[in-house]
Short mmCIF file of C-alpha atoms in Angstrom, two decimals:
data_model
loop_
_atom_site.label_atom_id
_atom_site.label_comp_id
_atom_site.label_asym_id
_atom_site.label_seq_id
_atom_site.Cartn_x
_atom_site.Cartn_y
_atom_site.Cartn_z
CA UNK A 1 11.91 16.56 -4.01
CA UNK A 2 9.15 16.43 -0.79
CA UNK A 3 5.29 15.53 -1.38
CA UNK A 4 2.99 17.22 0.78
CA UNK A 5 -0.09 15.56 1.95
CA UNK A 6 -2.43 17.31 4.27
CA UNK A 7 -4.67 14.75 6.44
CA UNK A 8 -7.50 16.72 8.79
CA UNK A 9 -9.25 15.75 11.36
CA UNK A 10 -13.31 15.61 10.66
CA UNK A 11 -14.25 14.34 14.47
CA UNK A 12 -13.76 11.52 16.08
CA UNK A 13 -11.41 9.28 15.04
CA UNK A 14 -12.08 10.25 11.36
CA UNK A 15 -9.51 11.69 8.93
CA UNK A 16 -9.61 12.88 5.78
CA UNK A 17 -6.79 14.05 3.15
CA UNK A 18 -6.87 14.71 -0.60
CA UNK A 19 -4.78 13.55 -3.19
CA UNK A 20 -3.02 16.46 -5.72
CA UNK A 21 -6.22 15.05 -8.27
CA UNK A 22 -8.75 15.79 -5.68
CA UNK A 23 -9.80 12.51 -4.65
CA UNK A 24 -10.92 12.44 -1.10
CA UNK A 25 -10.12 9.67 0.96
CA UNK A 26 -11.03 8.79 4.57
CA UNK A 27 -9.73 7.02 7.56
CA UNK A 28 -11.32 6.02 10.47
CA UNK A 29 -10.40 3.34 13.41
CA UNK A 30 -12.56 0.09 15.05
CA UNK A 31 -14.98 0.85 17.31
CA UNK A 32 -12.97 -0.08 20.41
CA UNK A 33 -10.32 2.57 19.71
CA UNK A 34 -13.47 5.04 19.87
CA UNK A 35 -13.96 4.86 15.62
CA UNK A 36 -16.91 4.05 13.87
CA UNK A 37 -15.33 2.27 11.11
CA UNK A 38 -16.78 4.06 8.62
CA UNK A 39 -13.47 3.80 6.25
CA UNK A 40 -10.15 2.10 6.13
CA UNK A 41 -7.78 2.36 9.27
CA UNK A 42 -4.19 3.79 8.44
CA UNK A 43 -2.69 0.50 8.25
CA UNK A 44 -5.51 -1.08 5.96
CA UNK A 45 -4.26 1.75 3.53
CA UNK A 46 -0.83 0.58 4.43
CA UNK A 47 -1.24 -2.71 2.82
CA UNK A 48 -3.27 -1.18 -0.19
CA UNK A 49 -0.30 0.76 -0.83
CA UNK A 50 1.76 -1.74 -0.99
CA UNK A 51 -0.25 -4.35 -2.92
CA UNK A 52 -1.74 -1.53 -5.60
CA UNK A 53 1.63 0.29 -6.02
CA UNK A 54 3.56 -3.54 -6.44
CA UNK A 55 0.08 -4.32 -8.73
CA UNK A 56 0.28 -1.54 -11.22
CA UNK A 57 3.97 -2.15 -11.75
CA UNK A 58 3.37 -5.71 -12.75
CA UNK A 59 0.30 -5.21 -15.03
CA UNK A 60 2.39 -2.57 -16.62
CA UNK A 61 5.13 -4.59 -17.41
CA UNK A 62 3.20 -7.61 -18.55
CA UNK A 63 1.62 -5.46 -20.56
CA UNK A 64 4.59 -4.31 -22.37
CA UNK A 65 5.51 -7.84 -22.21
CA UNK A 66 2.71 -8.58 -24.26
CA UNK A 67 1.19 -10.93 -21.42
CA UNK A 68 -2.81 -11.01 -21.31
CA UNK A 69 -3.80 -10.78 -17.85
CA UNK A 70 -7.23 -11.63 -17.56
CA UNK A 71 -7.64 -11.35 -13.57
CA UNK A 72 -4.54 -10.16 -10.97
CA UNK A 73 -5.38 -10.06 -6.72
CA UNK A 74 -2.94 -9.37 -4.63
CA UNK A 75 -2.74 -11.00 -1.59
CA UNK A 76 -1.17 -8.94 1.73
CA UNK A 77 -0.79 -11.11 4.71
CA UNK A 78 0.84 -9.02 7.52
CA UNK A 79 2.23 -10.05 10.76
CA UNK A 80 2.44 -7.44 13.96
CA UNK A 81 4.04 -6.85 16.91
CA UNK A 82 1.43 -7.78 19.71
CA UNK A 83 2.58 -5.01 21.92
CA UNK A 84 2.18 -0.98 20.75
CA UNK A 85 3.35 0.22 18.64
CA UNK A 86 1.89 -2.68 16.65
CA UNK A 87 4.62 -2.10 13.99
CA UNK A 88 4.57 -4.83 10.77
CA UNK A 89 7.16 -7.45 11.57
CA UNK A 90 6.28 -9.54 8.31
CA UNK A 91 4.84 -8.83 5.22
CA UNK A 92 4.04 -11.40 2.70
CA UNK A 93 2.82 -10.23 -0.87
CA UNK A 94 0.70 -13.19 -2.73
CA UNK A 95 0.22 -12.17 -6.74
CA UNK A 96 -2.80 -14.52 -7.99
CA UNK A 97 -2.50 -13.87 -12.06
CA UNK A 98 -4.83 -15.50 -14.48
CA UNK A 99 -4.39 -14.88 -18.43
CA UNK A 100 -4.02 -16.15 -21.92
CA UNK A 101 -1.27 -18.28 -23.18
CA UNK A 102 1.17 -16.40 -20.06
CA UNK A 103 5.16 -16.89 -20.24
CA UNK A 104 5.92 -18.08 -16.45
CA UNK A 105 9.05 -17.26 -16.98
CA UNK A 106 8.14 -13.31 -18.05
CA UNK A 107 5.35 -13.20 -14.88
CA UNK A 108 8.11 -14.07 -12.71
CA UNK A 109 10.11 -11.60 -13.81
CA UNK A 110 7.59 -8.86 -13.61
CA UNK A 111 6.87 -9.50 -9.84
CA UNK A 112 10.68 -9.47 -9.59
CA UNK A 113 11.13 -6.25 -11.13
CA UNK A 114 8.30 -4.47 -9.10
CA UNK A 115 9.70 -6.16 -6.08
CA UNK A 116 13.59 -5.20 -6.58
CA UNK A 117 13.11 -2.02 -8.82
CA UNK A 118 10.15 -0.21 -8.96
CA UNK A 119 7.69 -0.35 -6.19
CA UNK A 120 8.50 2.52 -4.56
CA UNK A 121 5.96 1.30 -1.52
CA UNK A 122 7.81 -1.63 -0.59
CA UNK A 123 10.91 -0.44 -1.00
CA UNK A 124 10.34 2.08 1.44
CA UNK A 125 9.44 -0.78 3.69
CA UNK A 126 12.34 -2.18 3.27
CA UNK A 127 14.21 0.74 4.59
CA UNK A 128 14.92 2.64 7.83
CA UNK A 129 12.82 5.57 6.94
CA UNK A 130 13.46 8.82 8.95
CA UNK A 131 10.77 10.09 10.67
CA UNK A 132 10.51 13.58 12.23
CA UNK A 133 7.52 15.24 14.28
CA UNK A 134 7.24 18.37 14.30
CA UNK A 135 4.40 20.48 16.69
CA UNK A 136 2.62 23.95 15.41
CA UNK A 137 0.18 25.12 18.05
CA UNK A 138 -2.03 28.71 17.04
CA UNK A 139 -4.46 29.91 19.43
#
């Protein structure tokens, strides 16, 4: 199974794609890389990923767990390589949850299971992914 995305260019260093719901979202870079960030960059939306996507899989399971969350931030703290490409060495995920009468023992294993089963974000982190370019040029 492949997902498409389709990211365009809107001028200059802005991007823009659209989710298969029709959200529109935009990405844009600091001002010294010629940006005039006026959204995320890329690898703000990096760490979003990986803190909403690790996020919704443990408020769903505490929820079936019958845990009452009442607050859950995630925490990203990412360390990168100094020269380019500035890949992500290190990434630390920090789950802050605040509730009702919670079962330690059931948070932990929430944040477990999202961390070894179901984040699909992280796990592809985890992995060697493999990445192919491919160039169209039309006149």
């Amino acid at each position: 199974m492949s997902d498409v995305t389709t990211i365009r260019w809107v001028g200059g260093m802005k991007f823009t794609a659209k989710d298969d719901w029709g959200n529109e979202m935009f990405a844009d870079s600091g001002k010294e890389h010629g940006g005039e960030e006026s959204a995320p960059s890329p690898v703000d939306y990096l760490y979003f990923a990986s803190g909403a996507c690790t996020g919704m899989d443990v408020v769903s399971l505490l929820h079936k767990m019958r845990q009452e969350l009442t607050d859950y931030r995630i925490e990203i703290i990412a360390d990168r390589r100094d020269e380019f490409p500035r890949a992500v060495e290190r990434l630390k995920v920090v789950h802050h949850v605040k509730g009702n009468n919670l079962d330690r023992e059931l948070v932990e294993k929430a944040v477990r299971l999202s961390d070894e089963k179901y984040c699909t974000v992280l796990a592809s982190l985890r992995i060697n992914v493999n990445v192919e370019s491919e160039l169209q040029i039309k006149e």
